[in-house]
GROMACS .gro file of C-alpha atoms in nm:
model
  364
    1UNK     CA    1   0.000   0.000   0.000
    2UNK     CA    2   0.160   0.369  -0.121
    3UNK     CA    3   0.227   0.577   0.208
    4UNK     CA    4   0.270   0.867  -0.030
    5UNK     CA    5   0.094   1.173  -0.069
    6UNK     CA    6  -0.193   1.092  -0.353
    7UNK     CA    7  -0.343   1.318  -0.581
    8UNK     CA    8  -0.669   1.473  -0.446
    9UNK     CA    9  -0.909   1.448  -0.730
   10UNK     CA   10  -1.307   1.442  -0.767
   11UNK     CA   11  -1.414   1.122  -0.930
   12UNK     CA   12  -1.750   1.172  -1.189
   13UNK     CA   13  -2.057   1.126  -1.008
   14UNK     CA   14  -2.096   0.688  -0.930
   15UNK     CA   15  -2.184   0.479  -0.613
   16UNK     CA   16  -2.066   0.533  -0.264
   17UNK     CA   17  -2.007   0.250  -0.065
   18UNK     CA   18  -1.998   0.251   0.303
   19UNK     CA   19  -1.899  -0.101   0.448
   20UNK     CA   20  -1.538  -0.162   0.302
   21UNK     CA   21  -1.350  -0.285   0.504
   22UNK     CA   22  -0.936  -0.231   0.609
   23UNK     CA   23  -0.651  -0.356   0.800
   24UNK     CA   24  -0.404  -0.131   0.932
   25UNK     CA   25  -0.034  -0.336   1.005
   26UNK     CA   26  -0.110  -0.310   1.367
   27UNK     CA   27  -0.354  -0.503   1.294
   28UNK     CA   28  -0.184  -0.829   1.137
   29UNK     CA   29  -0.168  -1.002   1.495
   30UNK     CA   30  -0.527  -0.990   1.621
   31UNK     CA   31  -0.681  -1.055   1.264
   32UNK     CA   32  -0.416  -1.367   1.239
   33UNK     CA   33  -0.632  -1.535   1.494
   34UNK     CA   34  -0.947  -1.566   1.350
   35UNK     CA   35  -0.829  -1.640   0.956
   36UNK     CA   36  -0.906  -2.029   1.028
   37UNK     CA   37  -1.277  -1.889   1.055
   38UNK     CA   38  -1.261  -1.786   0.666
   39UNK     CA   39  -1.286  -2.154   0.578
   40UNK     CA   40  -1.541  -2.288   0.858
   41UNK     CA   41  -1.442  -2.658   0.704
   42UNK     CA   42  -1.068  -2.597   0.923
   43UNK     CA   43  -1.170  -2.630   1.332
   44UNK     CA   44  -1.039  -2.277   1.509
   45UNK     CA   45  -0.694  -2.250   1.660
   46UNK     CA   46  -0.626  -2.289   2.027
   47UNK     CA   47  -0.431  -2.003   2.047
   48UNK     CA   48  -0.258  -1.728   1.833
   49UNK     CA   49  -0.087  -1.829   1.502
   50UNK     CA   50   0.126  -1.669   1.202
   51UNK     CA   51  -0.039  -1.360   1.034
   52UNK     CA   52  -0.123  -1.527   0.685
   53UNK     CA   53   0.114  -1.467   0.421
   54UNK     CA   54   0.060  -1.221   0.170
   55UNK     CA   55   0.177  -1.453  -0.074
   56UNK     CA   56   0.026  -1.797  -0.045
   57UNK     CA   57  -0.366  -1.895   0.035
   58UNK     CA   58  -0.704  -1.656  -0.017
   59UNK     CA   59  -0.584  -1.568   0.376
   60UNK     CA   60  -0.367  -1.408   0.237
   61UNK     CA   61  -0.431  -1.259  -0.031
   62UNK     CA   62  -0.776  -1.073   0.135
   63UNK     CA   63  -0.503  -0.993   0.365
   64UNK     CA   64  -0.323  -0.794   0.099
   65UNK     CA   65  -0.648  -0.641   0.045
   66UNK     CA   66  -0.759  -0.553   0.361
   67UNK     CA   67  -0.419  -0.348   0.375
   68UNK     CA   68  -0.482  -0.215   0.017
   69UNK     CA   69  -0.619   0.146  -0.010
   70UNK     CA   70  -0.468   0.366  -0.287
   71UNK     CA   71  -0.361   0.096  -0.586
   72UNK     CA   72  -0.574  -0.166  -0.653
   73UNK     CA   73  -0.859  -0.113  -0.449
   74UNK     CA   74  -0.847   0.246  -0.611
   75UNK     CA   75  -0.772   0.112  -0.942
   76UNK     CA   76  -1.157  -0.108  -0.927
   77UNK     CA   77  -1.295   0.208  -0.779
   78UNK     CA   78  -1.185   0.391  -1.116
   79UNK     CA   79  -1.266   0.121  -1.327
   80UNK     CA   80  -1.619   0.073  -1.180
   81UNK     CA   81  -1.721   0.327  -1.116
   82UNK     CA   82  -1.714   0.348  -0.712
   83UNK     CA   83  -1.722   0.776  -0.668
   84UNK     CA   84  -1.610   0.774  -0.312
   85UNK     CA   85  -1.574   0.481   0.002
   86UNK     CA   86  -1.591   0.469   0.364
   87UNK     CA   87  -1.354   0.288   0.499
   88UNK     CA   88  -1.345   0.092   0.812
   89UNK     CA   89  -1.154  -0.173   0.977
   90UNK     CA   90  -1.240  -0.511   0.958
   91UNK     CA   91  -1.468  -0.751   1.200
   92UNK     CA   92  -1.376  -0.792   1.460
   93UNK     CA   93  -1.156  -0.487   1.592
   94UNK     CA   94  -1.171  -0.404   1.955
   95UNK     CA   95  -1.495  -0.593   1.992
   96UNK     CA   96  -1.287  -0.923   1.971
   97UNK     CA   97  -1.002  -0.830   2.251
   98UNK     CA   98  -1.092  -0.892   2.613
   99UNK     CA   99  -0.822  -0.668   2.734
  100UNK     CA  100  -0.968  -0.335   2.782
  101UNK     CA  101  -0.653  -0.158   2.779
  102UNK     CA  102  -0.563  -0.356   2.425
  103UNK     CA  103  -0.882  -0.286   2.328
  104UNK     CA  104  -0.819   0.057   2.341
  105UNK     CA  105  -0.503   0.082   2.171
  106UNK     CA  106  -0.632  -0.111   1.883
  107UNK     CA  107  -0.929   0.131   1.819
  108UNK     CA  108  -0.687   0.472   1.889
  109UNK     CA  109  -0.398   0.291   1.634
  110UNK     CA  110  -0.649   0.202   1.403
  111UNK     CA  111  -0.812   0.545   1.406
  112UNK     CA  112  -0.478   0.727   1.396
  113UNK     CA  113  -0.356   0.507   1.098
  114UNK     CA  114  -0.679   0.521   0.917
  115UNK     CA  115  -0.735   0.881   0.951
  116UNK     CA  116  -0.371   0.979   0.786
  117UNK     CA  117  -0.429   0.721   0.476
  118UNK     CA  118  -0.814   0.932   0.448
  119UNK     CA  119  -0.584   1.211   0.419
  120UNK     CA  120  -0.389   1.130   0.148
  121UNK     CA  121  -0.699   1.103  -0.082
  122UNK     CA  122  -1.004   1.269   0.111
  123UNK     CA  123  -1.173   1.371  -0.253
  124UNK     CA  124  -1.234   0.954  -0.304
  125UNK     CA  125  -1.191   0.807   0.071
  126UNK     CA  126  -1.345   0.873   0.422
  127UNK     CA  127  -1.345   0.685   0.762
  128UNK     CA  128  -1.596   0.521   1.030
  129UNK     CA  129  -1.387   0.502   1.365
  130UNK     CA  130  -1.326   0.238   1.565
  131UNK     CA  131  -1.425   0.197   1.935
  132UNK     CA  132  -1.361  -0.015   2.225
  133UNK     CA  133  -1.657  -0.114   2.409
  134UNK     CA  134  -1.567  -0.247   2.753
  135UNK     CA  135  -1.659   0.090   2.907
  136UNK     CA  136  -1.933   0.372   2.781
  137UNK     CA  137  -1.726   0.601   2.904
  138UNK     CA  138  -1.370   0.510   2.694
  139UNK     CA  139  -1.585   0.442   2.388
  140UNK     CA  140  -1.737   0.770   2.414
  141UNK     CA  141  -1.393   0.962   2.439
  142UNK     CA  142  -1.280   0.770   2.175
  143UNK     CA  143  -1.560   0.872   1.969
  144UNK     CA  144  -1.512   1.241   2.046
  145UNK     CA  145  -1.157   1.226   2.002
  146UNK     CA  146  -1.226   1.055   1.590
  147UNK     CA  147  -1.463   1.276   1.515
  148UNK     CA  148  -1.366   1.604   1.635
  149UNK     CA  149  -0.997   1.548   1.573
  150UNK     CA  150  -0.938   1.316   1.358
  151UNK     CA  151  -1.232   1.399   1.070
  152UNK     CA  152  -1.456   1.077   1.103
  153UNK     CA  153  -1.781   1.088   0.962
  154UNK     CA  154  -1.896   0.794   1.162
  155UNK     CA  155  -1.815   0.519   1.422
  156UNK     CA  156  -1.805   0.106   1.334
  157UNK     CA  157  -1.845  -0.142   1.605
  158UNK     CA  158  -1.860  -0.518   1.496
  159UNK     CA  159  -2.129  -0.612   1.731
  160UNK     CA  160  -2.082  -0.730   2.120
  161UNK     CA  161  -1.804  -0.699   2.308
  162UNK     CA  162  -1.533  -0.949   2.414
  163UNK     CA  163  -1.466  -0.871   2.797
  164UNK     CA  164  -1.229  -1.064   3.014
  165UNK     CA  165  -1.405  -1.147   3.380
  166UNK     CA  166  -1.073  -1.225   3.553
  167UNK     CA  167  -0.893  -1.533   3.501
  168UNK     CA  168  -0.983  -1.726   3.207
  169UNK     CA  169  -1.333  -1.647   3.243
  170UNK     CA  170  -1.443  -1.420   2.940
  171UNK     CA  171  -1.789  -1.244   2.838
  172UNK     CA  172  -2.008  -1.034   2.615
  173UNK     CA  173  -2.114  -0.706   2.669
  174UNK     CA  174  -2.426  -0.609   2.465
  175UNK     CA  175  -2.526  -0.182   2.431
  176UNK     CA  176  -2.858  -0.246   2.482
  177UNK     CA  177  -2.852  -0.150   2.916
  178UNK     CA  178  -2.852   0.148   3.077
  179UNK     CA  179  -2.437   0.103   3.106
  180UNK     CA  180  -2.398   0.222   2.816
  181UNK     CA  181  -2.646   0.513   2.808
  182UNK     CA  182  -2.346   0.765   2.798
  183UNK     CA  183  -2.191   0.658   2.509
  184UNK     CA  184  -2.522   0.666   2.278
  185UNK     CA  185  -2.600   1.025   2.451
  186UNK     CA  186  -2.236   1.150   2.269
  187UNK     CA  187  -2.302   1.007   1.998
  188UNK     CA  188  -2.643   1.147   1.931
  189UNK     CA  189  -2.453   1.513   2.033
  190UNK     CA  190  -2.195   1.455   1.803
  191UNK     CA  191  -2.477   1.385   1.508
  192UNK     CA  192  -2.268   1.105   1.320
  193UNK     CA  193  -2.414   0.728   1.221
  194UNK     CA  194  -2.345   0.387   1.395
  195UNK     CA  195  -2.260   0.143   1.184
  196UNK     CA  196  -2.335  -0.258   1.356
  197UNK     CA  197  -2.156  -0.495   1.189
  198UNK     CA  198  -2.106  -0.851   1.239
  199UNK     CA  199  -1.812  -1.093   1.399
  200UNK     CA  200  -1.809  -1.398   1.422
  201UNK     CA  201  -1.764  -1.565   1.753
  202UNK     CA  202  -1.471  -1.634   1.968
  203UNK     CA  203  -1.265  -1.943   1.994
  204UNK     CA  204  -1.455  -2.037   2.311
  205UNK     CA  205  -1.806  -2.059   2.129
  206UNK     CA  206  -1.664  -2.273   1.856
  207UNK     CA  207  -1.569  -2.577   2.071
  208UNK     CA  208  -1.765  -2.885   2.045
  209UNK     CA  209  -2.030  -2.899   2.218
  210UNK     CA  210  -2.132  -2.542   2.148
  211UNK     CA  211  -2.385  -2.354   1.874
  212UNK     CA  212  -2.146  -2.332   1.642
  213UNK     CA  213  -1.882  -2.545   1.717
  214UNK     CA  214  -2.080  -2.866   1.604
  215UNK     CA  215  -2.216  -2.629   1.346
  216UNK     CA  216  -1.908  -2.482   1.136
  217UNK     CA  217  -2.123  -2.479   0.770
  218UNK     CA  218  -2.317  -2.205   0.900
  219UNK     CA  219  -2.029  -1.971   1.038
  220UNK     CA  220  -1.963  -1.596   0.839
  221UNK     CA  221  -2.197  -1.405   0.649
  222UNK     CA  222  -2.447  -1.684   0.515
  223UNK     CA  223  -2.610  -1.739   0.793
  224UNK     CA  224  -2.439  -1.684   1.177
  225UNK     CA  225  -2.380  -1.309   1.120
  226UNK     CA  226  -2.712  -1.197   1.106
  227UNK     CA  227  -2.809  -1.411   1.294
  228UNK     CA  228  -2.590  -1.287   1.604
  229UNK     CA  229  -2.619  -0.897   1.507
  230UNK     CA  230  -3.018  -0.947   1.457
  231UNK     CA  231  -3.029  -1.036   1.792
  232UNK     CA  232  -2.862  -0.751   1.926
  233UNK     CA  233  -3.045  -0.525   1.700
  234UNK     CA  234  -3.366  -0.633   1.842
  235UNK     CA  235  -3.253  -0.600   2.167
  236UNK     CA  236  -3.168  -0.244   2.085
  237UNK     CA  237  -3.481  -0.141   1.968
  238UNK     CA  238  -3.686  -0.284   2.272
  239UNK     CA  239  -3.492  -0.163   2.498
  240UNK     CA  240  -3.576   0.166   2.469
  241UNK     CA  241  -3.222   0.306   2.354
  242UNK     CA  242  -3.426   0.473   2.065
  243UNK     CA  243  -3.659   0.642   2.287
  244UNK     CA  244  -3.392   0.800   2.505
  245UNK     CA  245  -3.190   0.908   2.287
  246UNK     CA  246  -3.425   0.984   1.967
  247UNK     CA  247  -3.108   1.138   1.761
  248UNK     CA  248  -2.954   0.795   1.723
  249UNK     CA  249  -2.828   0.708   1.340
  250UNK     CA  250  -2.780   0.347   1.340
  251UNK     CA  251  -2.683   0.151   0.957
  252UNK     CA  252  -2.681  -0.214   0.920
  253UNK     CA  253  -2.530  -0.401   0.580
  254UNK     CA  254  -2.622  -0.633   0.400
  255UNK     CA  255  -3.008  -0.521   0.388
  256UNK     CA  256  -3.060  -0.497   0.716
  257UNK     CA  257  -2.934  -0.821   0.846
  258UNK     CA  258  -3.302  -0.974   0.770
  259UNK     CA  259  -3.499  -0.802   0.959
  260UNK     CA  260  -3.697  -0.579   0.747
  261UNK     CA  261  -3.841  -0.911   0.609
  262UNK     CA  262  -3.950  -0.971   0.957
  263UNK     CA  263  -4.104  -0.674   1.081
  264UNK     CA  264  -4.454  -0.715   1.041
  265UNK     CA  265  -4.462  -1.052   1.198
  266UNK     CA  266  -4.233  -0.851   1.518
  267UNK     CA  267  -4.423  -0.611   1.566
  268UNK     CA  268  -4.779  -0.768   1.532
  269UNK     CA  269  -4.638  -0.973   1.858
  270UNK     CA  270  -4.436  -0.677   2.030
  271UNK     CA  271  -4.788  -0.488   1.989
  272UNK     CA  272  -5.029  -0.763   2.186
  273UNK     CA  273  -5.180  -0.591   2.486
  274UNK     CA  274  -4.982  -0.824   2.695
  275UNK     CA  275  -4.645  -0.751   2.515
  276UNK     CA  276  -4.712  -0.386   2.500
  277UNK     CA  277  -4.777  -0.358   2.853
  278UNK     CA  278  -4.491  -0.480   2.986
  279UNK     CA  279  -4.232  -0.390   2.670
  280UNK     CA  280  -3.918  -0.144   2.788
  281UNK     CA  281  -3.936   0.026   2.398
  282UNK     CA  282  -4.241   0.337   2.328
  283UNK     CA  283  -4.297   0.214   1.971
  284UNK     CA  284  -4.275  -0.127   1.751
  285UNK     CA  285  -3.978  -0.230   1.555
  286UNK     CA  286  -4.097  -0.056   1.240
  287UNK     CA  287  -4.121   0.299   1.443
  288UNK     CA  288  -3.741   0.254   1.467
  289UNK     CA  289  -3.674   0.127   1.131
  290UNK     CA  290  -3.847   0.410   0.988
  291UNK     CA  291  -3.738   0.659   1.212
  292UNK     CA  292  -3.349   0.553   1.343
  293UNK     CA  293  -3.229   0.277   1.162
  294UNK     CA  294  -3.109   0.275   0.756
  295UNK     CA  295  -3.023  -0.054   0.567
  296UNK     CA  296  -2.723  -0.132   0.323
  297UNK     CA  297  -2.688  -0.342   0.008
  298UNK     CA  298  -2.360  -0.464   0.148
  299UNK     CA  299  -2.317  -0.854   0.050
  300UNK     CA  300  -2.641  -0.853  -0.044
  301UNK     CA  301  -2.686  -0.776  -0.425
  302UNK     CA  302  -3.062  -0.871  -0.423
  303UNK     CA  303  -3.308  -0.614  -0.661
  304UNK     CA  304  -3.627  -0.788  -0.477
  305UNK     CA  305  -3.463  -0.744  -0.148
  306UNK     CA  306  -3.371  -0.409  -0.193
  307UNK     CA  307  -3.762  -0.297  -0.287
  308UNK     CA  308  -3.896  -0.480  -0.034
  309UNK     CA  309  -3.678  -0.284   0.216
  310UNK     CA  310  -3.784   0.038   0.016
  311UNK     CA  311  -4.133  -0.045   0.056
  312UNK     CA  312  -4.091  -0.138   0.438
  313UNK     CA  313  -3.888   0.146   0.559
  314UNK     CA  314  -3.878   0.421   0.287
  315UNK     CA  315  -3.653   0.476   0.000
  316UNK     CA  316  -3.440   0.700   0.234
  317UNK     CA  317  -3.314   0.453   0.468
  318UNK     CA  318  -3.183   0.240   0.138
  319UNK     CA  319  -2.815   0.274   0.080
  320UNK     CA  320  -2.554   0.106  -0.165
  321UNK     CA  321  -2.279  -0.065  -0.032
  322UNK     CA  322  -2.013  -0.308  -0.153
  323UNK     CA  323  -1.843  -0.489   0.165
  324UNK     CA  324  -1.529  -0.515  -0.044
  325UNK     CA  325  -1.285  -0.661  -0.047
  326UNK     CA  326  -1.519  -0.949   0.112
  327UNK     CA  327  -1.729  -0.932  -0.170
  328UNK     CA  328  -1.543  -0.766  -0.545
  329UNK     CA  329  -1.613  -0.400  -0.653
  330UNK     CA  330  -1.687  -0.570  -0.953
  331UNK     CA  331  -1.955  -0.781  -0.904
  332UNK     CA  332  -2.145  -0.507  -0.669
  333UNK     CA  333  -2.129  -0.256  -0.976
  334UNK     CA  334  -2.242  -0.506  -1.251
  335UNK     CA  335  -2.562  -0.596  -1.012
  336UNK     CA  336  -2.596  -0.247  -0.925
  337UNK     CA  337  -2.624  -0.100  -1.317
  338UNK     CA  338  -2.897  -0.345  -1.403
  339UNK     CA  339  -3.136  -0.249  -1.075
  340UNK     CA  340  -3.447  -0.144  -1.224
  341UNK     CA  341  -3.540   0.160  -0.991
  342UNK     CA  342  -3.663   0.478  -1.121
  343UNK     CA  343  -3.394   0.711  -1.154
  344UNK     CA  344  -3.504   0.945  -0.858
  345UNK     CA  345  -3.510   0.665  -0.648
  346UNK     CA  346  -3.167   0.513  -0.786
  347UNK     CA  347  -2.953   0.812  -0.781
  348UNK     CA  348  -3.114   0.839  -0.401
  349UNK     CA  349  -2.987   0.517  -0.253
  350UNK     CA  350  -2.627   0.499  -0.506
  351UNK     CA  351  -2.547   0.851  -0.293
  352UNK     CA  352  -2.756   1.068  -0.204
  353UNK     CA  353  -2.885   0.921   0.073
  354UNK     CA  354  -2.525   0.831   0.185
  355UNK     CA  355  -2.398   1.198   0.114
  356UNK     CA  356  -2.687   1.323   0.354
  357UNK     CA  357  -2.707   1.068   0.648
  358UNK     CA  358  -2.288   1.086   0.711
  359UNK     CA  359  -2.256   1.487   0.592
  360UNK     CA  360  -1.997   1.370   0.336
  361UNK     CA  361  -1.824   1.672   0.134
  362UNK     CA  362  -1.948   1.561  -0.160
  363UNK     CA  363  -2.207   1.730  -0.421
  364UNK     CA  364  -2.552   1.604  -0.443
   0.00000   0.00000   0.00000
């Protein structure tokens, strides 16, 4: 990846993609552990092993990707006709360290790497920071510190928390508790998006006996990842998050992680007299759809997927993504030209809506 100073220059008028994912070289050791996962046929190491090799195995070369920004990612992005990305770094970041002190260095490294790369080319590239979530209160700093200083547009955080309970005990934190009030109060003050992402689970939930560890076939993005993430997401929205803090900008990929499919049948139970009585959350699932929560095409190149999530949550809350380099620039523009959307309505979820919802410096 060039470390050089790139020329700054407005790309014509394309797609803006929003989940693409990066690796800084800090980075190399912590991602190292879960590349076994990539191939759910191979059982999960024990313990840390070698950072793949950029030159042997599809480890390694999404590896090489991952670290990619200004050649060949840039290069498809040109070719393609990709007009600008957010950049992120990869699932799962500080949510899979259950240090809280290495947790925090990896999001502040990350942010401080990622932020001087966005500099080098902020006419085609911007960033979604990285927090640790063992505390509200770190995560909330952290957030202040990306935005304000460092030029964010946005904060990333790949679902729940790793936390170490002392010993070899470890845990998951989940945002949706009054712990973590603080941080979603910043974040509504500072006025920038959440994006959820998914992980996939650590080496403890993978041994036999487990979910997944008798269940490998199902790990990554075709089915455990929303799986996992719709869970927390629905935990979100009950909980009442939404209601205190009514500001909140939350994105999901890969059209919503399959729960716009499923919110009539959620809320026609959530709203029973019994449910409602008792339920934490004001309003129904579709309330914060429609009113907190926007959808992504990341991973998820589907044209009747993406109109039924227009017609369940408005053609605002639509917006193109790739998930590259998990997922090729390529194919995500070929799908993308042949979507049969009025033009309004096209032009709307390609950028627009993107250029709005993060306040990116771009024209609409």
């Amino acid at each position: 990846m060039s470390s050089s100073p790139t020329t700054s220059r407005k790309a014509p008028k394309g797609t803006i993609a929003i989940e693409e994912a990066v690796l800084d070289p800090a980075g190399l050791s912590w991602i190292s552990n879960s590349a076994a996962l990539f191939n759910p046929s191979h059982p999960s190491s024990s313990g840390p092993s070698p950072p793949p090799s950029p030159t042997q195995s599809k480890h390694g070369q999404l590896t090489q990707a991952l670290l990619d920004i200004h050649s060949t990612r840039l290069a498809q992005m040109d070719a393609h006709g990709v007009e600008y990305m957010l950049l992120s770094l990869t699932s799962p970041g500080p949510q899979g360290e259950p240090d809280a002190e290495k947790a925090l260095k990896i999001a502040r490294e990350a942010n401080d790497w990622l932020s001087a790369q966005v500099s080098l080319n902020p006419a085609r590239f911007g960033g979604l920071a990285s927090v640790s979530m063992h505390n509200a209160e770190d995560a909330a700093a952290e957030a202040v510190r990306a935005v304000k200083e460092l030029g964010f547009f946005g904060l990333i955080i790949n679902d729940y928390q790793d936390v170490s309970q002392g010993g070899d005990s470890e845990n998951k934190k989940y945002y949706d508790t009054a712990e973590f009030d603080p941080f979603w109060k910043t974040v509504e003050e500072l006025d920038v998006p959440v994006y959820l992402h998914p992980r996939y689970p650590p080496d403890r939930d993978l041994q036999p006996g487990t979910r997944y560890g008798d269940r490998k076939q199902i790990l990554g993005a075709a089915v455990q990842f929303h799986l996992d993430l719709s869970m927390h997401v629905y935990g979100i929205c009950s909980s009442g998050v939404f209601d205190r803090f009514p500001g909140l900008k939350v994105v999901l990929g890969h059209l919503g992680e399959g729960i716009p499919f499923n919110l009539i049948r959620a809320d026609h139970w959530i709203n029973k007299p019994v449910k409602k009585a008792s339920r934490p959350c004001k309003e129904d699932y579709t309330y914060y759809f429609t009113h907190n929560i926007s959808v992504t095409t990341s991973g998820n190149f589907n044209t009747l997927g993406l109109k039924f999530c227009i017609d369940q949550i408005g053609i605002e809350r639509c917006l193109f993504s790739i998930d590259y380099p998990y997922d090729t620039i390529a194919e995500a523009q070929y799908w993308w030209h042949g979507v049969d959307l009025p033009d309004d309505q096209k032009e709307m979820v390609a950028r627009g809506n993107a250029i709005k919802l993060f306040k990116l410096p771009l024209e609409l």
